[in-house]
Amino acid sequence: MKKKRKSTLFAIRGDINRKTYVSGIVLIICLVVAFWSVLSYGNMVNRTFLPTPDQVLRQFAIQLQSSVFWHHVGMSIFRVGAGFLLACLLGIPLGILAGTFRFAEALLVPPTEFIRYMPATAFIPLIMVWAGIGEWAKVIVIFIGCFFQLLLMVADNTRSVSNDLLQTSYTLGANRWQAIEKVLIPALLPDLMNTLRLIIGWAWTYLVVAELVAASSGLGFSIMKAQRFLNTDQIFVGIIAIGLLGLMTDRTFAYCHRRFFPWLEGGR
């Protein structure tokens, strides 16, 4: 029995039960906290630079009771949501277009592949000149960080739809636009949901960069402000808060994937 269980655990793409899966998550969290505790409580690292876990928890509890903290959270959610939504409104249709028609691929994919290697931070001076230092500037930074990757990934999702499905629809009497509307788009939706799940994660990683643009609010701003005064416990709180918000959006997309496409594996 033990040998069979061991072979299942280390089998390539082998299934494990939920208890084992959750145990693995709990184990790695405990190991990280234990390592952190050894470094901080053992005074191996100065607590000015590495606060103890209980310091961070206390600071988290204080921040949760602060209206200023929730204002920062709200502004960050707005900026990430607006930048991500704008990228979706433009990137999804253009990606489907590039994945469907070769002429559109020739027009859109080469310049997009070139621009996507340019870091979003490099555009900040231009964004400040073009859009000023208001909210739009921060939204545009997140948009740039998401849009070009999204377009290419949606194009790949579209190209991955089996050509046999399209040919079958033609055989049954569908015209070009009916094949796109009734076959191509529904077939790519599961992969598109996974793509959006990845892109929203990138949107959260660009948050701190976006809030470098003359911000006076947001979690990224609060992290940078705490850094000036060496309030490392507040820095940890900001980082953990961004991570939790990102995890919540990730789990939302995973739930939607299971809810809308229950016949497919994934979205865990």
Coordinates of C-alpha atoms in Angstrom, one line a residue:
M1 CA 0.0 0.0 0.0
K2 CA 2.8 2.4 0.9
K3 CA 4.7 1.6 -2.2
K4 CA 1.6 2.2 -4.3
R5 CA 0.9 5.6 -2.6
K6 CA 4.5 6.7 -3.1
S7 CA 4.3 5.8 -6.8
T8 CA 1.1 7.9 -7.1
L9 CA 2.7 10.9 -5.4
F10 CA 5.6 11.0 -7.7
A11 CA 3.9 9.8 -10.9
I12 CA 4.1 12.2 -13.8
R13 CA 0.7 14.1 -13.7
G14 CA -0.5 11.5 -11.2
D15 CA -3.7 12.4 -9.2
I16 CA -3.6 13.0 -5.5
N17 CA -6.4 13.5 -3.1
R18 CA -7.4 16.9 -1.8
K19 CA -6.1 16.2 1.7
T20 CA -2.6 15.5 0.4
Y21 CA -2.8 18.6 -1.9
V22 CA -3.8 20.9 1.1
S23 CA -1.2 19.2 3.3
G24 CA 1.5 20.2 0.8
I25 CA 0.3 23.9 0.8
V26 CA 0.3 24.0 4.6
L27 CA 3.8 22.4 4.8
I28 CA 5.4 24.9 2.5
I29 CA 3.8 27.8 4.4
C30 CA 5.0 26.4 7.7
L31 CA 8.6 25.9 6.3
V32 CA 8.7 29.6 5.1
V33 CA 7.4 30.9 8.4
A34 CA 9.8 28.7 10.3
F35 CA 12.8 29.9 8.3
W36 CA 11.6 33.5 8.7
S37 CA 11.2 32.9 12.5
V38 CA 14.7 31.5 12.9
L39 CA 16.2 34.5 11.1
S40 CA 14.2 37.1 13.0
Y41 CA 13.8 35.7 16.5
G42 CA 17.3 34.3 16.4
N43 CA 18.6 37.8 15.7
M44 CA 20.5 36.5 12.7
V45 CA 19.1 39.5 10.8
N46 CA 18.5 42.9 12.4
R47 CA 14.8 43.4 13.1
T48 CA 14.9 46.8 11.5
F49 CA 15.4 44.9 8.2
L50 CA 13.5 41.7 9.0
P51 CA 10.6 42.1 11.5
T52 CA 9.3 39.1 13.4
P53 CA 6.1 37.3 12.2
D54 CA 4.2 38.6 15.3
Q55 CA 5.3 42.2 14.5
V56 CA 3.9 41.9 11.0
L57 CA 0.7 40.3 12.3
R58 CA 0.2 43.1 14.9
Q59 CA 0.8 45.7 12.2
F60 CA -1.6 44.0 9.9
A61 CA -4.3 44.1 12.6
I62 CA -3.6 47.8 13.1
Q63 CA -3.9 48.5 9.4
L64 CA -7.1 46.6 9.0
Q65 CA -8.7 49.0 11.5
S66 CA -7.4 52.0 9.6
S67 CA -9.6 53.8 7.0
V68 CA -6.4 55.0 5.3
F69 CA -5.4 51.4 4.6
W70 CA -8.7 50.6 3.1
H71 CA -8.5 53.7 1.0
H72 CA -5.1 52.5 -0.3
V73 CA -6.7 49.1 -1.0
G74 CA -9.6 50.6 -2.9
M75 CA -7.3 52.8 -5.1
S76 CA -5.1 49.9 -5.9
I77 CA -8.0 47.7 -6.9
F78 CA -9.4 50.5 -9.1
R79 CA -6.0 51.0 -10.9
V80 CA -5.4 47.3 -11.5
G81 CA -9.0 46.7 -12.6
A82 CA -9.1 49.7 -14.9
G83 CA -5.7 48.8 -16.5
F84 CA -6.7 45.1 -16.9
L85 CA -10.1 45.9 -18.3
L86 CA -8.7 48.3 -20.8
A87 CA -6.2 45.7 -21.9
C88 CA -9.0 43.2 -22.3
L89 CA -11.2 45.5 -24.3
L90 CA -8.4 46.1 -26.9
G91 CA -6.3 43.0 -26.6
I92 CA -9.0 40.3 -26.9
P93 CA -10.6 41.4 -30.1
L94 CA -7.2 42.2 -31.7
G95 CA -5.8 38.8 -30.5
I96 CA -8.8 36.9 -32.0
L97 CA -8.3 38.9 -35.2
A98 CA -4.6 38.1 -35.3
G99 CA -5.2 34.4 -34.6
T100 CA -7.9 34.1 -37.3
F101 CA -6.6 36.0 -40.3
R102 CA -3.1 35.8 -41.6
F103 CA -3.1 39.4 -42.8
A104 CA -4.0 40.6 -39.3
E105 CA -1.2 38.4 -37.9
A106 CA 1.3 40.0 -40.2
L107 CA 0.1 43.5 -39.1
L108 CA -0.2 42.9 -35.4
V109 CA 2.1 40.1 -34.2
P110 CA 5.6 41.3 -35.3
P111 CA 5.4 44.8 -33.7
T112 CA 3.7 43.4 -30.6
E113 CA 6.5 40.8 -30.2
F114 CA 9.0 43.6 -30.4
I115 CA 7.2 46.0 -28.0
R116 CA 6.5 43.3 -25.3
Y117 CA 10.2 43.1 -24.5
M118 CA 10.3 46.7 -23.5
P119 CA 9.8 47.1 -19.8
A120 CA 6.8 49.1 -18.7
T121 CA 9.0 51.2 -16.5
A122 CA 10.8 52.6 -19.6
F123 CA 7.5 54.1 -20.7
I124 CA 6.9 56.1 -17.5
P125 CA 8.6 59.3 -18.6
L126 CA 6.6 59.3 -21.9
I127 CA 3.4 58.5 -20.0
M128 CA 3.9 61.4 -17.7
V129 CA 4.4 63.7 -20.7
W130 CA 1.4 62.3 -22.6
A131 CA -1.1 61.6 -19.7
G132 CA 0.2 63.8 -16.9
I133 CA 0.5 62.4 -13.3
G134 CA -3.1 61.7 -12.6
E135 CA -5.0 58.4 -12.4
W136 CA -4.8 57.8 -16.1
A137 CA -1.0 57.6 -16.0
K138 CA -1.1 54.8 -13.4
V139 CA -3.8 52.9 -15.4
I140 CA -1.8 53.2 -18.6
V141 CA 1.3 51.7 -16.9
I142 CA -0.7 48.6 -16.0
F143 CA -2.3 48.6 -19.4
I144 CA 1.1 48.6 -21.1
G145 CA 2.3 45.8 -18.9
C146 CA -0.7 43.6 -19.8
F147 CA -1.9 44.5 -23.3
F148 CA 1.0 43.2 -25.5
Q149 CA 1.3 39.9 -23.7
L150 CA -2.5 39.5 -23.8
L151 CA -2.8 40.1 -27.5
L152 CA -0.1 37.4 -28.3
M153 CA -1.6 34.9 -25.9
V154 CA -5.1 35.4 -27.2
A155 CA -3.8 35.0 -30.8
D156 CA -2.2 31.7 -29.7
N157 CA -5.4 30.6 -28.0
T158 CA -7.3 31.3 -31.2
R159 CA -4.8 29.4 -33.4
S160 CA -5.0 26.4 -31.1
V161 CA -8.7 25.8 -32.0
S162 CA -8.9 22.7 -34.2
N163 CA -9.2 23.5 -37.9
D164 CA -11.4 20.4 -38.1
L165 CA -14.1 22.2 -36.1
L166 CA -14.1 25.1 -38.6
Q167 CA -14.2 22.8 -41.6
T168 CA -17.1 20.9 -40.1
S169 CA -19.0 24.1 -39.6
Y170 CA -18.5 25.0 -43.3
T171 CA -19.7 21.5 -44.3
L172 CA -22.9 22.1 -42.3
G173 CA -23.5 25.3 -44.2
A174 CA -22.0 28.0 -41.9
N175 CA -20.5 31.1 -43.6
R176 CA -17.2 32.7 -42.5
W177 CA -18.7 34.9 -39.8
Q178 CA -21.0 32.2 -38.4
A179 CA -18.0 29.9 -38.1
I180 CA -16.2 32.6 -36.1
E181 CA -19.2 33.5 -33.9
K182 CA -20.6 30.0 -33.3
V183 CA -17.5 27.8 -33.4
L184 CA -14.2 29.6 -33.1
I185 CA -15.0 32.0 -30.2
P186 CA -16.9 29.4 -28.0
A187 CA -14.0 26.9 -28.6
L188 CA -11.3 29.3 -27.4
L189 CA -13.2 30.5 -24.3
P190 CA -11.7 27.9 -21.9
D191 CA -8.1 28.8 -22.9
L192 CA -9.0 32.5 -22.9
M193 CA -10.2 32.2 -19.3
N194 CA -6.8 30.7 -18.3
T195 CA -5.0 33.5 -20.2
L196 CA -7.0 36.2 -18.4
R197 CA -6.1 34.5 -15.1
L198 CA -2.4 34.8 -15.9
I199 CA -2.7 38.4 -17.1
I200 CA -4.5 39.6 -14.0
G201 CA -1.6 38.3 -12.1
W202 CA 0.8 40.4 -14.2
A203 CA -1.5 43.4 -13.6
W204 CA -1.0 43.1 -9.8
T205 CA 2.8 42.8 -10.3
Y206 CA 2.8 46.1 -12.2
L207 CA 0.9 47.9 -9.4
V208 CA 3.9 49.1 -7.4
V209 CA 5.6 50.3 -10.7
A210 CA 2.4 52.2 -11.6
E211 CA 2.2 53.9 -8.2
L212 CA 5.6 55.3 -8.6
V213 CA 4.1 57.9 -10.9
A214 CA 3.5 60.7 -8.4
A215 CA 1.1 58.7 -6.4
S216 CA -0.4 59.8 -3.1
S217 CA -2.4 56.7 -2.4
G218 CA -2.4 52.9 -3.1
L219 CA -0.7 49.9 -1.6
G220 CA 2.4 50.6 -3.7
F221 CA 2.6 54.1 -2.4
S222 CA 2.3 52.9 1.2
I223 CA 5.1 50.5 0.6
M224 CA 7.4 53.2 -0.8
K225 CA 6.4 55.6 2.0
A226 CA 7.2 52.9 4.7
Q227 CA 10.6 52.2 3.0
R228 CA 11.6 55.9 3.5
F229 CA 11.3 55.5 7.3
L230 CA 12.5 51.9 7.4
N231 CA 9.1 50.7 8.7
T232 CA 9.7 47.2 7.4
D233 CA 6.7 45.7 9.2
Q234 CA 4.5 48.0 7.1
I235 CA 6.3 47.0 4.0
F236 CA 5.6 43.4 4.7
V237 CA 1.9 44.2 5.4
G238 CA 1.7 46.0 2.0
I239 CA 3.3 43.1 0.1
I240 CA 1.1 40.5 1.8
A241 CA -2.0 42.6 1.1
I242 CA -1.1 42.8 -2.6
G243 CA -0.5 39.0 -2.6
L244 CA -3.8 38.3 -0.9
L245 CA -5.7 40.5 -3.3
G246 CA -3.9 38.9 -6.2
L247 CA -4.8 35.4 -4.8
M248 CA -8.4 36.4 -4.5
T249 CA -8.6 37.4 -8.2
D250 CA -6.8 34.3 -9.2
R251 CA -9.2 32.1 -7.2
T252 CA -12.1 34.0 -8.8
F253 CA -11.0 33.2 -12.3
A254 CA -10.3 29.6 -11.2
Y255 CA -13.9 29.3 -9.9
C256 CA -15.3 30.8 -13.1
H257 CA -13.3 28.3 -15.1
R258 CA -14.8 25.4 -13.1
R259 CA -18.2 26.9 -13.1
F260 CA -18.4 27.6 -16.9
F261 CA -16.3 24.7 -18.2
P262 CA -16.9 21.9 -15.7
W263 CA -16.1 19.2 -18.4
L264 CA -12.5 20.4 -18.5
E265 CA -9.7 19.7 -16.0
G266 CA -7.8 22.7 -14.6
G267 CA -8.7 26.0 -13.0
R268 CA -7.8 24.6 -9.6

